[in-house]
mmCIF file of C-alpha atoms in Angstrom:
data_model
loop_
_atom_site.group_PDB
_atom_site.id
_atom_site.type_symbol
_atom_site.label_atom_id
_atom_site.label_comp_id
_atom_site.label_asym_id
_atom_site.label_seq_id
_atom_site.Cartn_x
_atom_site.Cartn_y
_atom_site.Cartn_z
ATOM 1 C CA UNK A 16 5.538 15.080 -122.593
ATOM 2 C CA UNK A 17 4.981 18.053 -119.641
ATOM 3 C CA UNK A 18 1.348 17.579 -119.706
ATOM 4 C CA UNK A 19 2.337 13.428 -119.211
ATOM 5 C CA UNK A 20 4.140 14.591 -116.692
ATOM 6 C CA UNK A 21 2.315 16.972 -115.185
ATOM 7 C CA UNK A 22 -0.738 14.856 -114.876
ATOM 8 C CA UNK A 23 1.457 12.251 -113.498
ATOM 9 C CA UNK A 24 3.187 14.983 -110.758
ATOM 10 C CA UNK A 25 -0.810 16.111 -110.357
ATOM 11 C CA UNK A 26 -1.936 12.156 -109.730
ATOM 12 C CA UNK A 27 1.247 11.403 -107.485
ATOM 13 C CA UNK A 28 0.525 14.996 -105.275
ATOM 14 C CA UNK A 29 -3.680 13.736 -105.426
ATOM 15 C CA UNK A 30 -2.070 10.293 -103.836
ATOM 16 C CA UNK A 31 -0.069 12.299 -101.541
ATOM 17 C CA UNK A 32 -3.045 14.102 -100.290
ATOM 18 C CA UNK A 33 -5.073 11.391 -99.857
ATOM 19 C CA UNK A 34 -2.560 9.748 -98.206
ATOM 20 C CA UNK A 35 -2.213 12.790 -96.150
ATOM 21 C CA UNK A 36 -6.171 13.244 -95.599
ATOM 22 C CA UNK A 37 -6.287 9.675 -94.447
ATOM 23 C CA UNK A 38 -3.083 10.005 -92.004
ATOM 24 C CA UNK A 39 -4.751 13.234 -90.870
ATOM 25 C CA UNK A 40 -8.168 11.102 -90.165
ATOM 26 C CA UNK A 41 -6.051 8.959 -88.334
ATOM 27 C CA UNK A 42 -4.296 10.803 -86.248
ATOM 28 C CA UNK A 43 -7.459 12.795 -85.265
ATOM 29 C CA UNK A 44 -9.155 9.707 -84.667
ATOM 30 C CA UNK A 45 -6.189 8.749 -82.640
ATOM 31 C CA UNK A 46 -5.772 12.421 -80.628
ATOM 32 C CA UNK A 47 -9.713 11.897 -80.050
ATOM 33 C CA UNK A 48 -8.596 8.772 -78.298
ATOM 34 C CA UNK A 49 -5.819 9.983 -76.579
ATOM 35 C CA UNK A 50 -8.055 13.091 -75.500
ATOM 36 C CA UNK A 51 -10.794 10.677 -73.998
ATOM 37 C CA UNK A 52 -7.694 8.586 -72.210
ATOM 38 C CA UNK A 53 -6.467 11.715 -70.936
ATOM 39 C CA UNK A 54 -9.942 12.781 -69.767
ATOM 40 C CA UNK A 55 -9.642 9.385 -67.951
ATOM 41 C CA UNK A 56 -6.578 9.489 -66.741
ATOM 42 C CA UNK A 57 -7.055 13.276 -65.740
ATOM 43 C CA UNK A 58 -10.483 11.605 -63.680
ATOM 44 C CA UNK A 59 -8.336 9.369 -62.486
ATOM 45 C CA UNK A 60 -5.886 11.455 -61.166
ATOM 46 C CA UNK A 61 -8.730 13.969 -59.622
ATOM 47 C CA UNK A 62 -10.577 11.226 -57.817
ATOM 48 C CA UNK A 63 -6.654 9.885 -56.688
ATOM 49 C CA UNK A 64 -5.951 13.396 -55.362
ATOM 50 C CA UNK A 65 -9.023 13.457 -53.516
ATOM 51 C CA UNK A 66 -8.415 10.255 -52.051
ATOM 52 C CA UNK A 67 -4.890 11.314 -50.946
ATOM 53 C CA UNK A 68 -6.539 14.421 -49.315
ATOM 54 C CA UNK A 69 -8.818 12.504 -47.258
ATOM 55 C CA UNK A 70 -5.806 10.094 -46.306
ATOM 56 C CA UNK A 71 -4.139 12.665 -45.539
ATOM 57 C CA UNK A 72 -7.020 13.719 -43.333
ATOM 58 C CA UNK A 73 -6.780 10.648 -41.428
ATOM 59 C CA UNK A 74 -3.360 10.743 -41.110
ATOM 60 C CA UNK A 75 -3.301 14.455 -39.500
ATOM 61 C CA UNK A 76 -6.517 13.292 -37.361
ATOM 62 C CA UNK A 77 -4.441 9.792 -36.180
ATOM 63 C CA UNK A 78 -1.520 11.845 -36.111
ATOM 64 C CA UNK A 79 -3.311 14.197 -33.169
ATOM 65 C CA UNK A 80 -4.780 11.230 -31.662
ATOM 66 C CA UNK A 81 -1.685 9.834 -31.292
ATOM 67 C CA UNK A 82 -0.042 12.799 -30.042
ATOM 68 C CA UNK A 83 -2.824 13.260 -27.471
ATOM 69 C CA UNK A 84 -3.185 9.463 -26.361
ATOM 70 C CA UNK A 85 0.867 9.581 -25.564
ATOM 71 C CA UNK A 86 0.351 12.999 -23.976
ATOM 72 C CA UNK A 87 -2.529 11.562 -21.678
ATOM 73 C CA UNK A 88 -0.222 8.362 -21.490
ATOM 74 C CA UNK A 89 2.708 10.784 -20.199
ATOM 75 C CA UNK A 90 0.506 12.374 -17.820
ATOM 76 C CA UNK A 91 -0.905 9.496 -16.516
ATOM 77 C CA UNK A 92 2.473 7.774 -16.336
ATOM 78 C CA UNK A 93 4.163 10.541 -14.418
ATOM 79 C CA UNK A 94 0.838 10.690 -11.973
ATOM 80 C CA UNK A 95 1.228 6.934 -11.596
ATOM 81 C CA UNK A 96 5.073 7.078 -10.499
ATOM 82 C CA UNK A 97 4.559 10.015 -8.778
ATOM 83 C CA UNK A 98 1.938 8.080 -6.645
ATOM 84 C CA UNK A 99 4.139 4.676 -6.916
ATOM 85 C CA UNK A 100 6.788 7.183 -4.564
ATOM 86 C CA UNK A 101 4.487 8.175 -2.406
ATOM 87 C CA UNK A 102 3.425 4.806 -1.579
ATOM 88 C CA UNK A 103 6.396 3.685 -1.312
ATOM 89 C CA UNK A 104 7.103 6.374 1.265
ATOM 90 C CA UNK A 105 3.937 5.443 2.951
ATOM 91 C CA UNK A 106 4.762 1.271 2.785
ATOM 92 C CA UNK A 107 8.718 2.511 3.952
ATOM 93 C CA UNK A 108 6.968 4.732 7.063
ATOM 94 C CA UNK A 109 4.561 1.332 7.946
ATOM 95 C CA UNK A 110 7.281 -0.974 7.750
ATOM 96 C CA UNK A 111 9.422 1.468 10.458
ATOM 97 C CA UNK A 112 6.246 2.178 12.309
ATOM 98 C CA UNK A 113 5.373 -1.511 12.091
ATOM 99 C CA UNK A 114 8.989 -2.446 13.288
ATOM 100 C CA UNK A 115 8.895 -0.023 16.202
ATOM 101 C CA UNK A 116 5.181 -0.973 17.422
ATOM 102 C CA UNK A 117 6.835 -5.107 17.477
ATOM 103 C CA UNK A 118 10.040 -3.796 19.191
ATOM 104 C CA UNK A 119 8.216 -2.082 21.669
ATOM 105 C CA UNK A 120 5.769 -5.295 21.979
ATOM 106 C CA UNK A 121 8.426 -7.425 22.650
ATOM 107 C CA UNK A 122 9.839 -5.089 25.123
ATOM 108 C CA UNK A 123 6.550 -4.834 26.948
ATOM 109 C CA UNK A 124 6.105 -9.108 26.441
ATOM 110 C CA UNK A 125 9.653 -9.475 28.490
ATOM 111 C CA UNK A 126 8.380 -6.682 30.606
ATOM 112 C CA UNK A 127 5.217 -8.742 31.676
ATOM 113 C CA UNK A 128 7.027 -11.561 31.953
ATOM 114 C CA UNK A 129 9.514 -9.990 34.166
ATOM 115 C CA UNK A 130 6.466 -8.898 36.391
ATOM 116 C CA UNK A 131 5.337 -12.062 36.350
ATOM 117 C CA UNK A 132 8.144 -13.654 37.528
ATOM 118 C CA UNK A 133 8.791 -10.915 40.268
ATOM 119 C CA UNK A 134 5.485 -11.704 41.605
ATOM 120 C CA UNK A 135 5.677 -15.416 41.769
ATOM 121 C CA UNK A 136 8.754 -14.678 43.205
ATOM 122 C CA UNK A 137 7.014 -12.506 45.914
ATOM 123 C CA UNK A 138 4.143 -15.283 45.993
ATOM 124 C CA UNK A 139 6.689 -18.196 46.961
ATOM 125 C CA UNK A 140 8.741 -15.939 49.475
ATOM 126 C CA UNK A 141 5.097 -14.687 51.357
ATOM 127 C CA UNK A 142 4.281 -18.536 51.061
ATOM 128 C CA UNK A 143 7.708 -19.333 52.583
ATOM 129 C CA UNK A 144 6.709 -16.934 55.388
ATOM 130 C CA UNK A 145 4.096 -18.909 56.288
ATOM 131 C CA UNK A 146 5.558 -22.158 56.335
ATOM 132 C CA UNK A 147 8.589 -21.098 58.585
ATOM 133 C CA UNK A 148 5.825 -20.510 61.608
ATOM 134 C CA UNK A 149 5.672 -24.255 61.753
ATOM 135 C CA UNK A 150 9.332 -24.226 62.211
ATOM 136 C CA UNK A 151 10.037 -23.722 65.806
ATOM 137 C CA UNK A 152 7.163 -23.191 68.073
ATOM 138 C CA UNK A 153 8.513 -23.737 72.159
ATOM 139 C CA UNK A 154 5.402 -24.938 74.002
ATOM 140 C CA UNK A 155 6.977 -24.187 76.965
ATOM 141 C CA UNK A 156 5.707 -20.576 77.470
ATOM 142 C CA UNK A 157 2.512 -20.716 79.300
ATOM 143 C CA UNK A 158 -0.708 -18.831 78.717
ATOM 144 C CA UNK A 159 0.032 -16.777 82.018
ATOM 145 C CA UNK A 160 3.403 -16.261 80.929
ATOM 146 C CA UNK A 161 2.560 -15.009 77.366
ATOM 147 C CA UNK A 162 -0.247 -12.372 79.038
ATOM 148 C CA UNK A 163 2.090 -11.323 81.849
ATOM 149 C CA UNK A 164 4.380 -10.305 78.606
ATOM 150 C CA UNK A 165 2.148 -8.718 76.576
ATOM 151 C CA UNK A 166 0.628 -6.466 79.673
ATOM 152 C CA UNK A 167 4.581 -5.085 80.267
ATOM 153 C CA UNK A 168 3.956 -3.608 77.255
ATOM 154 C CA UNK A 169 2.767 -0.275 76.985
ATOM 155 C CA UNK A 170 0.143 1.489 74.909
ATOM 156 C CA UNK A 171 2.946 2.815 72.885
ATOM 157 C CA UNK A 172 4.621 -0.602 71.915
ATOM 158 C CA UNK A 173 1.246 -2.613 71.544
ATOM 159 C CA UNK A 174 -0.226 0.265 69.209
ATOM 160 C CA UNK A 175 2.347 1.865 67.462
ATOM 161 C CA UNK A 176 1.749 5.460 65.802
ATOM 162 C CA UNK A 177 3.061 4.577 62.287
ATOM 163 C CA UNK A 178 1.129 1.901 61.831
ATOM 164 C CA UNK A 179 3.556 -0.848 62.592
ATOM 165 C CA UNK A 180 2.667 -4.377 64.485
ATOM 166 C CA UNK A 181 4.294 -4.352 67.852
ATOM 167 C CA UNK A 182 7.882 -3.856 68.826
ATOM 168 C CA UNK A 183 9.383 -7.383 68.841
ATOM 169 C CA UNK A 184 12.318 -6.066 70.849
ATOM 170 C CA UNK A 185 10.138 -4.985 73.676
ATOM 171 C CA UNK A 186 8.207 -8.472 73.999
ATOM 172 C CA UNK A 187 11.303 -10.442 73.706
ATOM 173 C CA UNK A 188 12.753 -8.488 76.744
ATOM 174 C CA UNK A 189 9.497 -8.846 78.437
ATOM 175 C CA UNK A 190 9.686 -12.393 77.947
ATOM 176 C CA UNK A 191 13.378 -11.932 79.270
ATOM 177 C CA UNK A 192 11.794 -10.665 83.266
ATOM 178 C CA UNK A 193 9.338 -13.384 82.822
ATOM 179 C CA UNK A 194 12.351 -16.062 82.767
ATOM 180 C CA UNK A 195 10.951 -17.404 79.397
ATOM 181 C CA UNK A 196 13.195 -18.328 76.323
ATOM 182 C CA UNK A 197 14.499 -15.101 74.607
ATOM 183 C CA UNK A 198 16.175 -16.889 71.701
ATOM 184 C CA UNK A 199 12.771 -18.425 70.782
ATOM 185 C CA UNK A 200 12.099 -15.752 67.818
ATOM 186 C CA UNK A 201 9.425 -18.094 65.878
ATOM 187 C CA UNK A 202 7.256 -17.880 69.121
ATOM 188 C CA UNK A 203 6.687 -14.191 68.747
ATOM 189 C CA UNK A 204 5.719 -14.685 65.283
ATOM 190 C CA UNK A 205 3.384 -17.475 66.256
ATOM 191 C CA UNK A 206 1.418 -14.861 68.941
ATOM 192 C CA UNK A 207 1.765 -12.053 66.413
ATOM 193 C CA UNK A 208 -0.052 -13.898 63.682
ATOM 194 C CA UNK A 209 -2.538 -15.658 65.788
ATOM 195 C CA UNK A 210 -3.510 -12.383 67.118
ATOM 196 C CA UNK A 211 -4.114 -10.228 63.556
ATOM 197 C CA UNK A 212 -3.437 -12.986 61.109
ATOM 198 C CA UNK A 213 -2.104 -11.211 58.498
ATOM 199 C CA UNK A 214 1.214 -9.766 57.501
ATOM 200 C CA UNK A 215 2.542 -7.591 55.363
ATOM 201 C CA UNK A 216 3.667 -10.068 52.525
ATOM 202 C CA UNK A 217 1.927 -12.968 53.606
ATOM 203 C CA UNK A 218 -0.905 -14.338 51.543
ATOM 204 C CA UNK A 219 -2.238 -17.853 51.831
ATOM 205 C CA UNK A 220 -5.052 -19.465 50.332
ATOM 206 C CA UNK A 221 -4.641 -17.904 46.553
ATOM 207 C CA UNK A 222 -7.408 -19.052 44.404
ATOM 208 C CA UNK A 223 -6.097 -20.673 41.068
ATOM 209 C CA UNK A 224 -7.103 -18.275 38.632
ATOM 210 C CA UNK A 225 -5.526 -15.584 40.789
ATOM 211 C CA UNK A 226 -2.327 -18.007 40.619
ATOM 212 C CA UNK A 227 -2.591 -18.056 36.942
ATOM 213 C CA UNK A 228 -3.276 -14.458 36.100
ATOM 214 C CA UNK A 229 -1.857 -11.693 38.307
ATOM 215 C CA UNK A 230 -1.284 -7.901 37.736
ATOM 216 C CA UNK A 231 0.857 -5.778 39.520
ATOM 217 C CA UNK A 232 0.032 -2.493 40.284
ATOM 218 C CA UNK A 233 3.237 -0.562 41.227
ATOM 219 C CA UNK A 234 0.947 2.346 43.227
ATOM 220 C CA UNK A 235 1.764 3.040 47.226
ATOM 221 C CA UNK A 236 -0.439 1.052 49.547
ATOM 222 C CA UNK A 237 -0.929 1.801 52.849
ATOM 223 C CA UNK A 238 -2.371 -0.553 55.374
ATOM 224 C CA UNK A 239 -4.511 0.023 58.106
ATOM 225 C CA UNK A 240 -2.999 -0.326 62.068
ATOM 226 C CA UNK A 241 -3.356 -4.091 63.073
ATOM 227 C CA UNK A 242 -3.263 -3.978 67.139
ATOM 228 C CA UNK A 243 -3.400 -6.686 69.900
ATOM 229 C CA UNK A 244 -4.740 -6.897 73.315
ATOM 230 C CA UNK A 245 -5.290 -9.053 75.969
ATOM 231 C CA UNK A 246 -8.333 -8.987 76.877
ATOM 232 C CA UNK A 247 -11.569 -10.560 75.004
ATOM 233 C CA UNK A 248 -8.935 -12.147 72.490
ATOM 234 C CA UNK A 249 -10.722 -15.039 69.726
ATOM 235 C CA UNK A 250 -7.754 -16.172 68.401
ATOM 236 C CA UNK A 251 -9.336 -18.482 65.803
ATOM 237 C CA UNK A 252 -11.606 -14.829 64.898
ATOM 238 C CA UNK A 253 -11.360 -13.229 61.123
ATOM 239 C CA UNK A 254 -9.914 -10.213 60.993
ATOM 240 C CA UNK A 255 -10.902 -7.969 57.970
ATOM 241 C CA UNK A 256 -8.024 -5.626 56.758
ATOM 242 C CA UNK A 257 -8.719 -2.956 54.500
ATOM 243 C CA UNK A 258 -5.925 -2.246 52.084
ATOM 244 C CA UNK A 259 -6.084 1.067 50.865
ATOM 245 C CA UNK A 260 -4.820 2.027 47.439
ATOM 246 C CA UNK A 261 -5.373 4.857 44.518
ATOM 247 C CA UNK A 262 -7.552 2.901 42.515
ATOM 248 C CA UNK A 263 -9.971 -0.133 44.836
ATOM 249 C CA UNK A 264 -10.652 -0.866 48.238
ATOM 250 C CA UNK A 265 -10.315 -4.533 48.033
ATOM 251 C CA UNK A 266 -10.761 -6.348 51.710
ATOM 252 C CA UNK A 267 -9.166 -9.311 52.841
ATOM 253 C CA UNK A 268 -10.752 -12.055 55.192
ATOM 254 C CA UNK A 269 -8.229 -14.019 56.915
ATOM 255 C CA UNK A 270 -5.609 -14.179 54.207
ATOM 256 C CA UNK A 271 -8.541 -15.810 51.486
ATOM 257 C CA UNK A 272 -7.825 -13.676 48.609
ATOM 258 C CA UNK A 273 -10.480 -13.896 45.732
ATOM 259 C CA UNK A 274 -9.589 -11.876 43.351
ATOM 260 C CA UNK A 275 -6.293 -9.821 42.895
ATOM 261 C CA UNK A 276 -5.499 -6.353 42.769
ATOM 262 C CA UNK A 277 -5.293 -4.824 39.850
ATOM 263 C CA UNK A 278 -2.313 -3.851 38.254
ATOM 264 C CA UNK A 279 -3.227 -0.182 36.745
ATOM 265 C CA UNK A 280 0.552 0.025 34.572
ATOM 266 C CA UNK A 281 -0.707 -3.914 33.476
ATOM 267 C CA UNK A 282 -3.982 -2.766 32.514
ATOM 268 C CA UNK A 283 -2.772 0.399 30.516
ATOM 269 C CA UNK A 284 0.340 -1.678 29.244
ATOM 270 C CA UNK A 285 -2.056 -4.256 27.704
ATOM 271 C CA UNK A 286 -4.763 -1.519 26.278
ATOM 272 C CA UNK A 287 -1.798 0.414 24.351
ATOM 273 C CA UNK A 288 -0.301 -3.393 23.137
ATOM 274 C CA UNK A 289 -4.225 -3.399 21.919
ATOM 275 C CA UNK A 290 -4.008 -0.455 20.483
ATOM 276 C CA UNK A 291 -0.829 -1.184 18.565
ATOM 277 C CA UNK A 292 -2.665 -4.329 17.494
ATOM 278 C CA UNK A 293 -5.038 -2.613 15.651
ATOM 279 C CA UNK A 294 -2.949 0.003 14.607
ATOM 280 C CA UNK A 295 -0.775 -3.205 12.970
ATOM 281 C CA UNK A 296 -3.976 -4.836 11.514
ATOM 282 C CA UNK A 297 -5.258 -1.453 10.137
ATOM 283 C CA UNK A 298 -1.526 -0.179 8.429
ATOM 284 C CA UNK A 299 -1.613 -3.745 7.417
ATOM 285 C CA UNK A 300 -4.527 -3.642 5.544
ATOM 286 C CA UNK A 301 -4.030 -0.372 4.459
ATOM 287 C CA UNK A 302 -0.750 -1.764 2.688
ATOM 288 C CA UNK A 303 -2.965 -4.654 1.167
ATOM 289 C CA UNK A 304 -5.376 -2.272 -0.125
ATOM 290 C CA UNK A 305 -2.550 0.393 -1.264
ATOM 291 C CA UNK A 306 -0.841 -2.540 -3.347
ATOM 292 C CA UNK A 307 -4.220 -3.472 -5.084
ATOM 293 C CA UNK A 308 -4.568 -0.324 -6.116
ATOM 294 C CA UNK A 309 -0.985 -0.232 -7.296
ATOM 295 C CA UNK A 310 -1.771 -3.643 -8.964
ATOM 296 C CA UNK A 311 -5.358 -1.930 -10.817
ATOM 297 C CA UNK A 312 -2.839 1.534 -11.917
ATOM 298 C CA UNK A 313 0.049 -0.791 -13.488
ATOM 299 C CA UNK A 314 -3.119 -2.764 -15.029
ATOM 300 C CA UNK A 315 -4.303 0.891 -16.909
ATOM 301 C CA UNK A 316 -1.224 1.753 -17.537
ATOM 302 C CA UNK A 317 -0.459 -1.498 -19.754
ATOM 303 C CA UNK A 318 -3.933 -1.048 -21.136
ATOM 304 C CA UNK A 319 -2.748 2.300 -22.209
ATOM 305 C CA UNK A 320 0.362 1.164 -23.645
ATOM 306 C CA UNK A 321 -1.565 -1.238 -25.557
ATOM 307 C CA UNK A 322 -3.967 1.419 -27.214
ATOM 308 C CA UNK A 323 -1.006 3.497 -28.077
ATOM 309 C CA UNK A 324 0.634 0.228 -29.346
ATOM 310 C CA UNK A 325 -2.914 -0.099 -31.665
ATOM 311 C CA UNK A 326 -2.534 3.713 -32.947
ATOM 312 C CA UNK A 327 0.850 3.217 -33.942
ATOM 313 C CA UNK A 328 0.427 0.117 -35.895
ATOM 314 C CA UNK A 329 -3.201 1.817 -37.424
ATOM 315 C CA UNK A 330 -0.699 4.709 -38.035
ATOM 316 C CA UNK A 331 1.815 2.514 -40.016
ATOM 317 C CA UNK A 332 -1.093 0.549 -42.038
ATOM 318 C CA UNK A 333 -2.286 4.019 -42.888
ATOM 319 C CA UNK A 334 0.932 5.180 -44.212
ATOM 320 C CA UNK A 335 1.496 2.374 -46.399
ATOM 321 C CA UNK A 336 -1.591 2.894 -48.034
ATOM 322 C CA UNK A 337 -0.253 6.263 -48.314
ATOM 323 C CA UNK A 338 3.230 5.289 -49.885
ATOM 324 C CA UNK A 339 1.018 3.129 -52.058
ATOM 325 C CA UNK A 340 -0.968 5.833 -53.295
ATOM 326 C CA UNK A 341 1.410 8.092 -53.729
ATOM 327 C CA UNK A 342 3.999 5.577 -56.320
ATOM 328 C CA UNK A 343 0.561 5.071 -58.315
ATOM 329 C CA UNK A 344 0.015 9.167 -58.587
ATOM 330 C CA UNK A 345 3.615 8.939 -59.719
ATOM 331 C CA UNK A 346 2.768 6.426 -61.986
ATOM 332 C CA UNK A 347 -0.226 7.986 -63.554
ATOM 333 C CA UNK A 348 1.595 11.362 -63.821
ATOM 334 C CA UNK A 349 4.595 9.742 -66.011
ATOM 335 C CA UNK A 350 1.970 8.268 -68.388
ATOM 336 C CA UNK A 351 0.244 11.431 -68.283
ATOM 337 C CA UNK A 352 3.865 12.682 -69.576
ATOM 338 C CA UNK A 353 4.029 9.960 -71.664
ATOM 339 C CA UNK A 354 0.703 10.677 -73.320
ATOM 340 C CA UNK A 355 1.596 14.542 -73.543
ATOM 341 C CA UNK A 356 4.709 13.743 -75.505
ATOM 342 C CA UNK A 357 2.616 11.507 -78.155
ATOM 343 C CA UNK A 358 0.420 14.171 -78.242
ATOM 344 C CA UNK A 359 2.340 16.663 -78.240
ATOM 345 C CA UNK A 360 4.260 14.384 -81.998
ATOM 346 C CA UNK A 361 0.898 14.075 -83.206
ATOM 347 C CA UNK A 362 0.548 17.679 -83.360
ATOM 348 C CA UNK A 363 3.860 17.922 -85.148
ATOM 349 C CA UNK A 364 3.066 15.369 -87.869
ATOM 350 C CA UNK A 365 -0.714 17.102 -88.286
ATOM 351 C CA UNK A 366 1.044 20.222 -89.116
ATOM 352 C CA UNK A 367 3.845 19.033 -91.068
ATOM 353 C CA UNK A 368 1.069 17.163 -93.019
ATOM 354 C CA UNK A 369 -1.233 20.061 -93.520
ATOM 355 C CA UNK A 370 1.525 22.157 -94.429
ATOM 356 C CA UNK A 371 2.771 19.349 -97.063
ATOM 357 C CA UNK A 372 -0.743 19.592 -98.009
ATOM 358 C CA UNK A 373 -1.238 22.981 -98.385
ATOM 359 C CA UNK A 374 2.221 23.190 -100.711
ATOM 360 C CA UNK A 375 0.936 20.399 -102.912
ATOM 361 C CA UNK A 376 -2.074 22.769 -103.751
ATOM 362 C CA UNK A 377 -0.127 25.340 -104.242
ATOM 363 C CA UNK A 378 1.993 23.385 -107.134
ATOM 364 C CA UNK A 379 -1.111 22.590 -108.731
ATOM 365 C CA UNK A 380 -2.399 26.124 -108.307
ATOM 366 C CA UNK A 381 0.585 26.810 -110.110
ATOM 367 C CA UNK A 382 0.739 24.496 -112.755
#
């Protein structure tokens, strides 16, 4: 009966070890897998890390490019409203400068026109002059009467020193001892203008562009000594009359004025509105030109913003394929874990099986 029973113990603990020789087969078959998985997985996890490096290369590279491209965007921006204030200083100074230069235009406009006025005013009153000869002339005076007159004058009233035309006070008391009319003033004009033909204010025969366009010159003119006699006299004669002034010598025949004196304040009034013309025009197109330019900087600058606008979005593409990345590492490393564990049991069960082993033979050692 113990040798029926050993033999059957010695069968049951062959069983066992086959059973145990084919679980260890197994399960080194099996860790062989596992070891080739992990060899994967550990390739896997290698070529992962490397990719993460170089992602992480990109992102430190985007990350600087970014950094610089808002830095030069910063820059640039503060140059561009730096320059924004300065024209707008400059387009604040044109519009006062601008203002003033019109103010003062319009001045100077109702200045000219004020001149203008003033002139036609002294036109019409010279031209007035004129007419009133044909008022009152008394034909009663004879010629003998009118000589006898003008010899009781002396040398001192018929060519004054100061330049003056004859006294009229002296002629109408000589006209007084000659028993002629002494309330007959218009008479006295008549023989003074017949004689020189001229006056002080009186101009006659104006051409029309001289009407149209006249130019006062507010300079001191003196005018030469007009005298009469009474001997040799062509009454009907043209008498030239130089007009000196600090600019031209113009000379007058008979009153027939060609062209006008010119007005030196006029001229230099009408070269500075010139000037301030083209000082308008030229501020004025220097404003046109500053705003283009303001126009081409606020075009840059939202070409900038858009290129910073591109990195950013590159940069958030790039860190979601980061993120992505990084949850499969995290995923690889728990089944890495996962396969370290089942390894890790294997191992267990190999040795609890070679030790079960290794007892067995011992009992039958034994027996």
């Amino acid at each position: 009966m113990s040798l029926v029973h050993v033999r059957r113990d010695y069968e049951e603990a062959c069983e066992r070890l086959c059973g145990s020789e084919q679980a260890l087969h197994d399960a080194r078959r099996e860790l062989d897998a596992v070891k080739r998985r992990a060899r994967v997985l550990h390739e896997q996890v290698a070529t992962l890390e490397t990719e993460k490096l170089t992602l992480q290369e990109l992102l430190t590279k985007s990350k600087d490019e970014c950094h610089r491209i808002n830095e030069m965007y910063a820059t640039r921006q503060s140059a561009l409203l730096e320059e924004n204030e300065n024209l707008k200083t400059d387009h604040a100074d044109l519009a006062a400068r601008l203002q003033d230069q019109e103010e003062f235009m319009q001045q100077m406009i109702k200045e000219k026109v004020l001149l203008e006025m003033e002139l036609k005013d002294v036109f019409n009153k010279s031209n007035q002059t004129h007419l009133r000869m044909d008022r009152s002339i008394d034909i009663s005076y004879t010629e003998d009467q009118m000589l006898s007159a003008l010899d009781s004058l002396n040398a001192d009233s018929r060519f004054s020193s100061d330049h003056q035309i004859l006294d009229e006070e002296s002629f109408v008391n000589a006209l007084k001892e000659d028993q002629g009319r002494a309330t007959n003033m218009s008479l006295f004009d008549e023989i003074r203008l017949s004689f020189c033909n001229i006056s002080r204010h009186n101009i006659i025969n104006i051409d029309k562009k001289t009407e149209s366009i006249c130019d006062i010159d507010t300079s001191i003119v003196s005018y030469v000594a007009v005298g009469v006699q009474t001997e040799n006299i062509d009454i009907n004669k043209l008498c030239d009359v130089k007009s000196m002034q600090t600019d031209i010598e113009p000379y007058a025949n008979n009153n027939n004025v060609h062209d006008s004196s010119t007005c030196l304040e006029c001229v230099k009034a009408n070269k500075y509105t010139a000037k301030l013309e083209r000082d308008v025009k030229q501020s004025r197109r220097t404003l046109m030109d500053l705003e283009s330019e303001l126009v081409k900087y606020e075009d840059n600058l939202d070409v900038l913003q858009e290129i910073v606008q591109d990195g950013n979005d590159r940069n958030k593409i790039l860190q979601s394929y980061v993120d992505g990345l990084q949850s499969k590492i995290d995923l690889l490393e728990q089944s890495c874990e996962r396969q370290r564990s089942m390894i890790d049991s294997l191992i267990c069960e190999k040795c609890s099986a070679e030790c079960q082993t290794q007892c067995g033979n011992c009992e039958l050692l034994c027996l």
